[in-house]
PDB file of C-alpha atoms in Angstrom:
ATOM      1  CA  UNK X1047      -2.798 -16.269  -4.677  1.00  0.00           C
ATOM      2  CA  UNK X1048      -6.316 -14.448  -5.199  1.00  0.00           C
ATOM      3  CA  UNK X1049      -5.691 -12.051  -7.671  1.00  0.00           C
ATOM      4  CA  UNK X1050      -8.121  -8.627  -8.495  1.00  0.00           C
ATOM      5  CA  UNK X1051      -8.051  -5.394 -10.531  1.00  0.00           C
ATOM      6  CA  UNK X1052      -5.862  -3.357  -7.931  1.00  0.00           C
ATOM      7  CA  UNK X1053      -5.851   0.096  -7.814  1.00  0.00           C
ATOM      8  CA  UNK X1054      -1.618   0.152  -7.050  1.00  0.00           C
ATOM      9  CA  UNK X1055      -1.553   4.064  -5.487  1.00  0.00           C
ATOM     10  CA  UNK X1056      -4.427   2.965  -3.081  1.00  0.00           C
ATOM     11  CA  UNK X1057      -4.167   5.543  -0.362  1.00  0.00           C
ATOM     12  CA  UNK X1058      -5.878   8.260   1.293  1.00  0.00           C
ATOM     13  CA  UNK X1059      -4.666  11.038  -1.207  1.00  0.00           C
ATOM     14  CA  UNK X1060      -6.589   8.893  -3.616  1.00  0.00           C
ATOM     15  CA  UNK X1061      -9.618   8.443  -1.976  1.00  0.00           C
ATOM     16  CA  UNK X1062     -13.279  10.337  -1.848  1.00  0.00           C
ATOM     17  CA  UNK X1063     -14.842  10.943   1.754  1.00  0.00           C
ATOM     18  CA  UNK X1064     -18.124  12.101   2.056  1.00  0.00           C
ATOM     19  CA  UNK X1065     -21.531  10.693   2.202  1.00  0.00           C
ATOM     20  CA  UNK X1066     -20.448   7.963   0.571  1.00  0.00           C
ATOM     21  CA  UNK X1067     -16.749   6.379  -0.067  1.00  0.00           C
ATOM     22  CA  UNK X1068     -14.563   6.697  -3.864  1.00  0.00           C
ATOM     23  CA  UNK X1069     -12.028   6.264  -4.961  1.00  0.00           C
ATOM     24  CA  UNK X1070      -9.993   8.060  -8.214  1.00  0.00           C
ATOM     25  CA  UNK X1071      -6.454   7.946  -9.943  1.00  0.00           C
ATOM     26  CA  UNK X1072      -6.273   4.993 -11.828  1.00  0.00           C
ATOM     27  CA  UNK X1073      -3.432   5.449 -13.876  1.00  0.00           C
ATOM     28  CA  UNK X1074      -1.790   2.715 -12.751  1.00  0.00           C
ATOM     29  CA  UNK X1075      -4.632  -0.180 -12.464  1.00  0.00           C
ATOM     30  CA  UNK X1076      -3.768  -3.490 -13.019  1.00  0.00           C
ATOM     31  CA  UNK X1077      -4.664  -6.766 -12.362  1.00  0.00           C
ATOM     32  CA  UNK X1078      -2.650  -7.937  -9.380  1.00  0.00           C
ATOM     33  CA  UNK X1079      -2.400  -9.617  -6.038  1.00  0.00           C
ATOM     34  CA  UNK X1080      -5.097  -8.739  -4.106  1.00  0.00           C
ATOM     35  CA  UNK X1081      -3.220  -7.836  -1.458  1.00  0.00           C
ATOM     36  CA  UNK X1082      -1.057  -5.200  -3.209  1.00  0.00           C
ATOM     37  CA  UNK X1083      -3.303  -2.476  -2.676  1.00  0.00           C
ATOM     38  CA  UNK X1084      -2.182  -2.886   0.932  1.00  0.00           C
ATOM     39  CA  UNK X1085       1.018  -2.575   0.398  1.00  0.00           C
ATOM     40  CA  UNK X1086       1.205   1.352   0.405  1.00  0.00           C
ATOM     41  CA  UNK X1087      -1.590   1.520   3.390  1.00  0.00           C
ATOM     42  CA  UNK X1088       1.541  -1.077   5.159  1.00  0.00           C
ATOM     43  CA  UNK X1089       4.576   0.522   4.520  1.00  0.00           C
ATOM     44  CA  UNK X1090       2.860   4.344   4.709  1.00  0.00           C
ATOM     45  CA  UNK X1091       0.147   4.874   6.989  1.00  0.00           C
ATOM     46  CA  UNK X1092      -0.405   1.846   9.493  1.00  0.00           C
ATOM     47  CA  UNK X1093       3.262   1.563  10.548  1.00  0.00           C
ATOM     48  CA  UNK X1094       2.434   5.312  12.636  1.00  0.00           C
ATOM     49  CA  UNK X1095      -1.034   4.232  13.222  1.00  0.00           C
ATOM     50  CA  UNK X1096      -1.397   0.244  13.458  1.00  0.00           C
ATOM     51  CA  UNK X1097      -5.023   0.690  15.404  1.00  0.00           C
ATOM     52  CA  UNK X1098      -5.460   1.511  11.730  1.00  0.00           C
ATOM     53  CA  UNK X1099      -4.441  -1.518   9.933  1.00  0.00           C
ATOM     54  CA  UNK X1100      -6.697  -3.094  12.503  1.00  0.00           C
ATOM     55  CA  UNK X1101      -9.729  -1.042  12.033  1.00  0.00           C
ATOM     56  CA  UNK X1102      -9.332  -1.393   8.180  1.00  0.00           C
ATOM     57  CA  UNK X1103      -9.476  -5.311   8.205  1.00  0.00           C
ATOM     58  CA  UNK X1104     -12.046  -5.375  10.444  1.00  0.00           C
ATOM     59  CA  UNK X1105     -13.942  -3.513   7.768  1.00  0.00           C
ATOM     60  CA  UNK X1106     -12.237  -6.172   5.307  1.00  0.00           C
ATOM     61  CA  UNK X1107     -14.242  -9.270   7.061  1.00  0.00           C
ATOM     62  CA  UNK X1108     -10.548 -11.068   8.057  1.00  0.00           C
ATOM     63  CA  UNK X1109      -6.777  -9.920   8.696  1.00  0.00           C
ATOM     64  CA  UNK X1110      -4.793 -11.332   6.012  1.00  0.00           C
ATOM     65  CA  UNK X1111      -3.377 -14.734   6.399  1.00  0.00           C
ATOM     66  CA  UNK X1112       0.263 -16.153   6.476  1.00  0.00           C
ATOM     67  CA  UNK X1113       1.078 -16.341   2.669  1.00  0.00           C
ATOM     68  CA  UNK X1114      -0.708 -12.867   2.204  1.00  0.00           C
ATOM     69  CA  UNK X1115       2.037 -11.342   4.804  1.00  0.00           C
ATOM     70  CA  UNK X1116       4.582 -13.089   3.163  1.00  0.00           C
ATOM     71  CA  UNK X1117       3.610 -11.696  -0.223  1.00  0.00           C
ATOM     72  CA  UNK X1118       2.933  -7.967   1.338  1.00  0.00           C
ATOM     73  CA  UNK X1119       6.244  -7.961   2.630  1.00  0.00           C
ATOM     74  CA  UNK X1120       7.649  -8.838  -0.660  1.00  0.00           C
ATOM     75  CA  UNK X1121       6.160  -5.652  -1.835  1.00  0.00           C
ATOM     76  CA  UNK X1122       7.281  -3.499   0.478  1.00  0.00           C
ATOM     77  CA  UNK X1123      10.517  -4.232  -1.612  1.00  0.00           C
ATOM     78  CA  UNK X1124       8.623  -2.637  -4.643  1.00  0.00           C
ATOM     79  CA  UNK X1125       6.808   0.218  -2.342  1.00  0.00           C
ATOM     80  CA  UNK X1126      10.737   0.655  -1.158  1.00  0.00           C
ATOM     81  CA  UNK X1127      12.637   0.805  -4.580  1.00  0.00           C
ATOM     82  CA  UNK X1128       9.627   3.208  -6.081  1.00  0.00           C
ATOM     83  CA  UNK X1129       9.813   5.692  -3.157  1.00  0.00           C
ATOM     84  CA  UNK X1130      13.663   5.753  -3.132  1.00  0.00           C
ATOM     85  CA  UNK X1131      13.842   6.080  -6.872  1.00  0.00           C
ATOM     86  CA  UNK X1132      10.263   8.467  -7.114  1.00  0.00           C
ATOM     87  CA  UNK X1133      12.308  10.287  -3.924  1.00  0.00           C
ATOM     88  CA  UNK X1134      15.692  11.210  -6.163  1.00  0.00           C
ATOM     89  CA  UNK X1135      13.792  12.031  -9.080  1.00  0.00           C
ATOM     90  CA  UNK X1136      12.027  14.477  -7.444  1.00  0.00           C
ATOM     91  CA  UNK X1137      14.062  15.219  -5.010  1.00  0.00           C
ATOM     92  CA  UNK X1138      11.747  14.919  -2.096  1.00  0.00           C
ATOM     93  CA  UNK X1139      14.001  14.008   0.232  1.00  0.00           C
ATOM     94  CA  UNK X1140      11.007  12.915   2.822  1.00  0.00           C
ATOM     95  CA  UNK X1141      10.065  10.057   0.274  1.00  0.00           C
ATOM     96  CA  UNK X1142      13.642   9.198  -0.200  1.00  0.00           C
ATOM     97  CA  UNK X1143      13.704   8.299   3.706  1.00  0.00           C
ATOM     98  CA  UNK X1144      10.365   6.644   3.621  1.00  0.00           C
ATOM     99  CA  UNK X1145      12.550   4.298   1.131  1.00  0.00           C
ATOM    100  CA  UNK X1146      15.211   3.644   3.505  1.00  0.00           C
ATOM    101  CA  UNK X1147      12.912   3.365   6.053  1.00  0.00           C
ATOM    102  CA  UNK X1148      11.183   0.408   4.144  1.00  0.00           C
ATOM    103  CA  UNK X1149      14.541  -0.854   3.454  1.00  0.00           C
ATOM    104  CA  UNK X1150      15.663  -1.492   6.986  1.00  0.00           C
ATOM    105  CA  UNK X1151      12.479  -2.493   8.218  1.00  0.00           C
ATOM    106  CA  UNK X1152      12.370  -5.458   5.328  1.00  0.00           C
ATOM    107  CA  UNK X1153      16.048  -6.830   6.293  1.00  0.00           C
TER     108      UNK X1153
END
């Protein structure tokens, strides 16, 4: 698997839009699977919006292939334990169902 410094909270929240395209919050930066910076785009924005996921890897150059999925669906696991466990914590209970959510879609 490709792997690449990955940003790991790589969402719109994060993100710069202007002239020109940033993005901050690096806290959590690691080297990685490449595709793991998908992995919250996935499980949080494109399920509502898939012309999204669509327009973004068109940007990309390619759609991801069939080991990528495999591996992006493996961490909507993580993206599904964080939010559920981020989600009591805080006691957001919008996050909390964004974890079940994940949950059932995964099984």
């Amino acid at each position: 698997m490709d792997s690449a410094i990955c940003h790991l909270d790589y969402q719109p929240r994060n993100w710069l839009l202007g002239d020109t395209f940033g993005v901050y919050d690096f806290e959590h930066m690691r080297r990685d699977a490449r595709v793991r910076d998908f992995a919250r785009l996935e499980f949080r924005r494109w399920q509502a919006a898939p012309h999204l996921r669509t327009a973004f890897f068109d940007g990309y150059g390619r759609p991801p292939n069939d080991t990528e999925r495999r591996l992006l669906e493996s961490f909507g696991a993580i993206e599904a334990a964080t939010a559920l466990v981020k989600g009591h914590q805080e006691n957001d209970a919008a996050l909390s169902a964004h974890g079940r959510t994940v949950l059932s879609r995964l099984t």
